[in-house]
Short mmCIF file of C-alpha atoms in Angstrom, two decimals:
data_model
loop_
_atom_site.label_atom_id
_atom_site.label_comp_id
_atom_site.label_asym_id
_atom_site.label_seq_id
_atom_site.Cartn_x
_atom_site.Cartn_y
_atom_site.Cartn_z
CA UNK A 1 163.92 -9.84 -55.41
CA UNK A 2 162.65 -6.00 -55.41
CA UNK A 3 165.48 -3.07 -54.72
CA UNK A 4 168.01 -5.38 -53.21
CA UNK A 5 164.98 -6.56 -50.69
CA UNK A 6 163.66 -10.54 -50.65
CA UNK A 7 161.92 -12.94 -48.55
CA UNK A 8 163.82 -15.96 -47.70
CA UNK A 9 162.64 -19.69 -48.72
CA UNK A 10 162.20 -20.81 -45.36
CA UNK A 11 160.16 -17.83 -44.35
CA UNK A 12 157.47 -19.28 -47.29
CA UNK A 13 157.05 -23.02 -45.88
CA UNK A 14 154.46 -23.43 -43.49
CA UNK A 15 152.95 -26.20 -41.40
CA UNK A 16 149.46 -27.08 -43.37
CA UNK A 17 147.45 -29.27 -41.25
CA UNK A 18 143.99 -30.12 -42.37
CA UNK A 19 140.94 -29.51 -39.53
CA UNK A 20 137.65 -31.58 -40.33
CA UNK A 21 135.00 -27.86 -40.28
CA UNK A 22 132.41 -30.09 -37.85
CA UNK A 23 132.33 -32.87 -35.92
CA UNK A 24 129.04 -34.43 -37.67
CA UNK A 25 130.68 -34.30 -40.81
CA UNK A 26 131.77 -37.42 -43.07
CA UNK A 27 136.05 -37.62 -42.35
CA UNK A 28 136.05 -38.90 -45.55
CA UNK A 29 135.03 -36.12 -47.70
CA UNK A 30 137.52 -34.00 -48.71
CA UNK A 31 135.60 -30.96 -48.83
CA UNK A 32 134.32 -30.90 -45.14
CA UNK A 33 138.17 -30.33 -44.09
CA UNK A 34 139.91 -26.77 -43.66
CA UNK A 35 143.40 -26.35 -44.35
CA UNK A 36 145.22 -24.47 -41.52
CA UNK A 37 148.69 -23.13 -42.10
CA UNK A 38 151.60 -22.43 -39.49
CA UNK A 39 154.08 -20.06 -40.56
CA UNK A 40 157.32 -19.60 -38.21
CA UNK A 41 157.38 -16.95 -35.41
CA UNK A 42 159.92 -15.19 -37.50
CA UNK A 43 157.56 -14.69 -40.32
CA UNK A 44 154.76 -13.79 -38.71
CA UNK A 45 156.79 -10.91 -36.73
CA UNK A 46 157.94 -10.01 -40.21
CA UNK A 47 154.17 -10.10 -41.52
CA UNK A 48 153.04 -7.93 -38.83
CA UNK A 49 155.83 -5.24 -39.50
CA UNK A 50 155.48 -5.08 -43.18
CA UNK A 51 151.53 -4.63 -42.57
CA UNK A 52 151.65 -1.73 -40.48
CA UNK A 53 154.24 -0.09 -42.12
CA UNK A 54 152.10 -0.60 -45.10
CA UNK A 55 148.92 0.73 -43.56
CA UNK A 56 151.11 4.05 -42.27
CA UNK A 57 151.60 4.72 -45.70
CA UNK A 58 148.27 4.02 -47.54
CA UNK A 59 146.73 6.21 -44.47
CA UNK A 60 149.43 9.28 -44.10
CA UNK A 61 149.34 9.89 -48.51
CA UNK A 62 145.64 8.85 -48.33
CA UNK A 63 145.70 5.86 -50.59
CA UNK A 64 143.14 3.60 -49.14
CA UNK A 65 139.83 2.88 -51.00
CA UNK A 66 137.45 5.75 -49.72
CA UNK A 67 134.83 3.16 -49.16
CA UNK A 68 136.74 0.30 -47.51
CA UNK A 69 135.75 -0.63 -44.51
CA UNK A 70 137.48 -3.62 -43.85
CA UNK A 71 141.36 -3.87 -41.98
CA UNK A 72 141.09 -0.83 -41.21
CA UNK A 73 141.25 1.60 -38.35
CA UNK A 74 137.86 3.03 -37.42
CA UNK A 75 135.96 0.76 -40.13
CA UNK A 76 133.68 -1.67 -39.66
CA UNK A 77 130.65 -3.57 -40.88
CA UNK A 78 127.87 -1.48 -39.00
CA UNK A 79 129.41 1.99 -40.22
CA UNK A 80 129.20 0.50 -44.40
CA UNK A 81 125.58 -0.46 -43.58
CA UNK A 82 125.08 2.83 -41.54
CA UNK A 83 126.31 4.96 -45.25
CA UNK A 84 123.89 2.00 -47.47
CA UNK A 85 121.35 2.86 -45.53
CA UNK A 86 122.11 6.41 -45.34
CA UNK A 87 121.95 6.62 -49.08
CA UNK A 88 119.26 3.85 -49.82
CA UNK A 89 116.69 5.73 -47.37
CA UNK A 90 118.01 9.41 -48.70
CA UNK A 91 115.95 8.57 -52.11
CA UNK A 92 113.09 8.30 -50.46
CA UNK A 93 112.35 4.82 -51.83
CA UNK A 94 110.70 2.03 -50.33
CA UNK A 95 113.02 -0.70 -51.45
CA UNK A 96 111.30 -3.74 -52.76
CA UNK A 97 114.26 -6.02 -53.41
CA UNK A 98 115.51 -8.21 -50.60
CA UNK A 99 119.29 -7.67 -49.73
CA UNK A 100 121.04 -9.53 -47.22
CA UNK A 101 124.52 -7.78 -45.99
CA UNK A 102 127.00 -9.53 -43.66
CA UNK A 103 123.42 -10.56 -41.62
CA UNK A 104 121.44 -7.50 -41.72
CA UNK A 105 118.16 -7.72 -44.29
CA UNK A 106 117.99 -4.63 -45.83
CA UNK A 107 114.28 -4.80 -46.96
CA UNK A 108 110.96 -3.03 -46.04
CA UNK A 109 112.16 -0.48 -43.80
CA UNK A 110 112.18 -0.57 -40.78
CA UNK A 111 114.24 -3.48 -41.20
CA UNK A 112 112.02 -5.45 -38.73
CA UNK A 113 112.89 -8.77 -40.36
CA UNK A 114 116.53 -8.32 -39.14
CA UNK A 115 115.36 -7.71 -35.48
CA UNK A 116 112.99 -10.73 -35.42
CA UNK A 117 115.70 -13.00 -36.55
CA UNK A 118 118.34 -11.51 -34.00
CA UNK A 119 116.19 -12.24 -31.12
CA UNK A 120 114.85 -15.32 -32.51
CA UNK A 121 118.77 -16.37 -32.22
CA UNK A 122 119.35 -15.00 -29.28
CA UNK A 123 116.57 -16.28 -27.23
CA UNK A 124 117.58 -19.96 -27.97
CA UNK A 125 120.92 -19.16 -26.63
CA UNK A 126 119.08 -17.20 -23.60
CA UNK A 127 117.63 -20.63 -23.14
CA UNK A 128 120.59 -22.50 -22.84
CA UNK A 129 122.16 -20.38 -20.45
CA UNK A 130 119.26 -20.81 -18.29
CA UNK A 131 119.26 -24.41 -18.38
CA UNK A 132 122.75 -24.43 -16.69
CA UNK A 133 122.39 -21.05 -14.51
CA UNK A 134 122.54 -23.30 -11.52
CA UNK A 135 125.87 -24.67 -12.52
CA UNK A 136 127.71 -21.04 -13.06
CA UNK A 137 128.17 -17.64 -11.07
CA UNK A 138 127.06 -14.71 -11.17
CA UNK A 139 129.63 -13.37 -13.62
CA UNK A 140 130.28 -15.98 -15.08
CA UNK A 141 126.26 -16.06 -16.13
CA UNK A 142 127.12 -12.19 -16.97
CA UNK A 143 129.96 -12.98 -19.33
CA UNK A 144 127.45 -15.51 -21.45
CA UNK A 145 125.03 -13.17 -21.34
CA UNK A 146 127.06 -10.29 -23.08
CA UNK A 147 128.63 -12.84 -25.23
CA UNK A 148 125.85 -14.33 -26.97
CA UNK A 149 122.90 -11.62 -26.19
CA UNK A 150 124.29 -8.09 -25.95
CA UNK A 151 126.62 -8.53 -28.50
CA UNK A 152 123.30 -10.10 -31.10
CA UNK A 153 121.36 -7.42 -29.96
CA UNK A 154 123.70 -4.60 -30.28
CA UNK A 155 125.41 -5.57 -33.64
CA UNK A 156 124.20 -3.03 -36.54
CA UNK A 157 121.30 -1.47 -33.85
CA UNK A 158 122.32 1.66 -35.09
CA UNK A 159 120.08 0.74 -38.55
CA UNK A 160 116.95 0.42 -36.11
CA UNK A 161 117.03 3.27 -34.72
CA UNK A 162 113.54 4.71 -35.77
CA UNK A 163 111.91 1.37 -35.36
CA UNK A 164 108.71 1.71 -33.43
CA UNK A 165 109.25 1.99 -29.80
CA UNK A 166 106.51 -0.31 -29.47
CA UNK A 167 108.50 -3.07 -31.58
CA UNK A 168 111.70 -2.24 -29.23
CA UNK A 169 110.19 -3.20 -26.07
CA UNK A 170 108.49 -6.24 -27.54
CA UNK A 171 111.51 -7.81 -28.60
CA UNK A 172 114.34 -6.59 -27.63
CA UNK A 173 113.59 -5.41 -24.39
CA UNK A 174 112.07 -8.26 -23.18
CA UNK A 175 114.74 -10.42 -23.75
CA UNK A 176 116.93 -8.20 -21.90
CA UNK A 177 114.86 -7.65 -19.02
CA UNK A 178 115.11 -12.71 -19.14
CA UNK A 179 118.31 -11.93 -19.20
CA UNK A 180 118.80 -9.65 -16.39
CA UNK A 181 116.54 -12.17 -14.65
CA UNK A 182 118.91 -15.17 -15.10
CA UNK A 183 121.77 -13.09 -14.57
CA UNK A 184 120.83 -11.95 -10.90
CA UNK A 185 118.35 -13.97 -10.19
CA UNK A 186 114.96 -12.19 -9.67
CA UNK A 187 111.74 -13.39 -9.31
CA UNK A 188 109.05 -12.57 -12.50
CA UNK A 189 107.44 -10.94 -9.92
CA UNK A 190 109.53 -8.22 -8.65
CA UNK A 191 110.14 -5.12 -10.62
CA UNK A 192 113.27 -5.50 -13.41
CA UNK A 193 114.30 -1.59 -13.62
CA UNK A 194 116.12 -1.97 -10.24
CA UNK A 195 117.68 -4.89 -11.48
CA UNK A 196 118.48 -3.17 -14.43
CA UNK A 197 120.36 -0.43 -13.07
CA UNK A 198 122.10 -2.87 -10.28
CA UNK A 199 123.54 -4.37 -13.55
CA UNK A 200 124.39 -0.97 -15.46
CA UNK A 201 122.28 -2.01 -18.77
CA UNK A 202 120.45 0.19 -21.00
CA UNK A 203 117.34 -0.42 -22.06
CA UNK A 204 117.27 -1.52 -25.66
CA UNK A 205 115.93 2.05 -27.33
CA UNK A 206 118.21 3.80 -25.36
CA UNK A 207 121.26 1.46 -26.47
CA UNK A 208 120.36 2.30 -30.45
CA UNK A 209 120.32 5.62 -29.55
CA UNK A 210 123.67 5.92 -28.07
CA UNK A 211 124.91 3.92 -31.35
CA UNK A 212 123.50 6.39 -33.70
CA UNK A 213 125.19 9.15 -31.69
CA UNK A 214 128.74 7.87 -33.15
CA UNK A 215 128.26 11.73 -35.10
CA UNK A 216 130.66 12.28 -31.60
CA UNK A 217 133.53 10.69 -33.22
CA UNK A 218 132.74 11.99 -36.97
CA UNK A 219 133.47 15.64 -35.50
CA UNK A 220 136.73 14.30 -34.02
CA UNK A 221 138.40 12.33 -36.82
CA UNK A 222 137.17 8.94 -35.32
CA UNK A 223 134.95 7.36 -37.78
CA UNK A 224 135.52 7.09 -41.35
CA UNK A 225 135.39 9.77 -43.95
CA UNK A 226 132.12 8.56 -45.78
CA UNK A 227 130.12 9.10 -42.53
CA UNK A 228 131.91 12.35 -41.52
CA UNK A 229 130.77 13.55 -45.13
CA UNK A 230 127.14 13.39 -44.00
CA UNK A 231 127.49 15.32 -40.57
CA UNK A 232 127.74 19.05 -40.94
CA UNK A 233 128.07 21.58 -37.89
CA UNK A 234 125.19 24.13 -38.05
CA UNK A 235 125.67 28.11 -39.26
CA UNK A 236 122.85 30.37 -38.71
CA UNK A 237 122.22 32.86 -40.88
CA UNK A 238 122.35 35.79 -38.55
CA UNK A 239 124.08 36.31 -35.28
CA UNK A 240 122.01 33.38 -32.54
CA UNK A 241 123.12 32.37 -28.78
CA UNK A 242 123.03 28.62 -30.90
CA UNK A 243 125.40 29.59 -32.90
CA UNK A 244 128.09 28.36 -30.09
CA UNK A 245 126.73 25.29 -28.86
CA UNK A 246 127.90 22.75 -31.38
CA UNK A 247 124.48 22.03 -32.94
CA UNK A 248 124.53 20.21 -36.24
CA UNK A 249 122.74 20.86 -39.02
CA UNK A 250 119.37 18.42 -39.56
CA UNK A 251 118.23 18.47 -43.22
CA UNK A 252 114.97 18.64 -44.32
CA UNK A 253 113.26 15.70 -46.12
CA UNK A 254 110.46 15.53 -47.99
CA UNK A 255 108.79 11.90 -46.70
CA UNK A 256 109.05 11.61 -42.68
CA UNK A 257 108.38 8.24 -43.03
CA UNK A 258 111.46 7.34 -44.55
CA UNK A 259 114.05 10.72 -44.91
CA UNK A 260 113.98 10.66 -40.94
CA UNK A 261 115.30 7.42 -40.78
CA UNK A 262 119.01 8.32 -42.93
CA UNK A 263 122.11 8.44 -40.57
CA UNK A 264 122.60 12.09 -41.98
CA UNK A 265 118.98 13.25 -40.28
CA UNK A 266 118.82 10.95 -37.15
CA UNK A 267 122.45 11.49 -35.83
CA UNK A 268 122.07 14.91 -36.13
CA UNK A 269 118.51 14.93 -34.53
CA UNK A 270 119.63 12.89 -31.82
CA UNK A 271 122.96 15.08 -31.19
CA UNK A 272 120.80 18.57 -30.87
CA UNK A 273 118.97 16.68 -28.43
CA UNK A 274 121.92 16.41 -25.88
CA UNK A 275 122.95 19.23 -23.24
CA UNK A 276 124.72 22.22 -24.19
CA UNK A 277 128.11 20.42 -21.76
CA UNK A 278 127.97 17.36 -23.98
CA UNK A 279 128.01 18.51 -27.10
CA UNK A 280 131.14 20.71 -26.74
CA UNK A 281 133.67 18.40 -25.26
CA UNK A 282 136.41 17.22 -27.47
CA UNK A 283 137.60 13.89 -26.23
CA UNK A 284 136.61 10.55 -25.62
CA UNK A 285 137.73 10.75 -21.06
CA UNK A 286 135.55 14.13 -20.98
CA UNK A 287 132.47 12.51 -22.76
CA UNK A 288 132.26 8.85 -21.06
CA UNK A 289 132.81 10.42 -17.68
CA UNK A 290 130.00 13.20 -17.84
CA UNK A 291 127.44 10.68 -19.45
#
């Protein structure tokens, strides 16, 4: 009971039915079961209501944990790593400790571990899907594709951004380029950029770059407030025909080796590097439809 306000006893009973986790595992050991609950439909509407009522209040009288990043509206795990690697890589410290976060090795930058083990993972699946492309369609080959490849390959790419293009097309885009092969078919003879643009993928450099450029929705109140702390628009000093073009100011680090690759100096980097029509629109429409 709270301010005349309660929850009703039957709106607490669920429906618990214990699911064995695999089907390898021994039935009777307790511990390889996971208890699944069923609450009604009236308590899950009620749930749902309460929750974003919640949430409108934590966010409009700015409440929330300024580093959360989970349950919450423009948060996720690639933009935490993108501010721990931000700040690890803006000492200018090799790290020497291994770290694993949510799948991503943070160790010897560039994380090149991380990227082995991705496409390590994904090329078993990319052999699977071969082994049955005879048995599926085109798009339905196209849907396991970006199911169990694109999306390994393009979760967290914004931390590899400055990995050696050398190392990109070794790895990642050669397993694209199998993919794109099983997907249409093509022959390992005939040229794969054709196919490639038949299919509307980019290459895998040019994907991590248009991760890192996510400084698009830090100057329009998309993306959370610890990475919109790092991006700041550029002032000249004196009177410049840049001063009107939305540039963003790059700062200057002391080791290129390792200051270059912080999200503060590559999004910034990579940003400048777009036209002068790009870098002033304001919304989401104008920017998808002119890229």
């Amino acid at each position: 009971m709270y301010h005349g306000l309660y929850v009703p006893s039957a709106f607490k009973l669920a429906h618990v039915t214990p699911l064995i986790k695999k089907p390898s595992l021994d039935p009777t050991v307790l511990s390889n079961y996971r208890p699944v609950s069923s609450l009604p439909f009236v308590s899950k509407v009620r749930e749902k209501v309460v929750s974003f009522r919640l949430t409108s209040y934590l966010e409009h009288n700015g409440l929330h944990e300024s580093h959360q990043s989970a349950y919450r509206k423009h948060h996720s795990t690639e933009t935490a790593l993108v501010r721990f690697q931000n700040d690890d890589v803006a000492l200018e410290v090799e790290p020497s400790v291994v770290a694993k976060n949510i799948g991503v090795i943070m160790a010897n930058m560039p994380l090149w571990k991380t990227m082995t083990s991705v496409c390590w993972s994904a090329q078993y699946h990319l052999y699977n899907i071969g082994r049955i492309r005879k048995c599926l369609t085109r798009e339905a080959t196209e849907q396991l594709i970006h199911a169990f490849i694109t999306s390994k390959l393009d979760y967290c790419n914004a931390l590899f951004c400055w990995l050696p293009v050398k190392q990109i097309k070794r790895q990642i885009k050669r397993l694209q380029n199998i993919a794109a092969r099983i997907v249409t078919p093509t022959r390992t003879s005939n040229h794969i950029t054709p196919v490639l643009h038949d299919l509307h993928w980019l290459p895998g450099s040019q994907r991590i770059r248009l991760k890192v450029l996510l400084v698009f929705k830090c100057q329009n109140n998309m993306a959370t407030p610890y990475l919109q702390d790092l991006i700041r628009p550029y002032q000249p000093t004196r009177a410049l025909r840049s001063a009107g073009q939305s540039r963003l100011e790059v700062p200057i680090t002391r080791k290129n080796s390792y200051g270059n690759k912080a999200f503060c100096v590559a999004g910034p980097r990579l940003w400048n590097e777009l036209p002068a029509e790009l870098r002033t629109v304001s919304i989401v429409l104008q920017h998808s439809s002119q890229s």
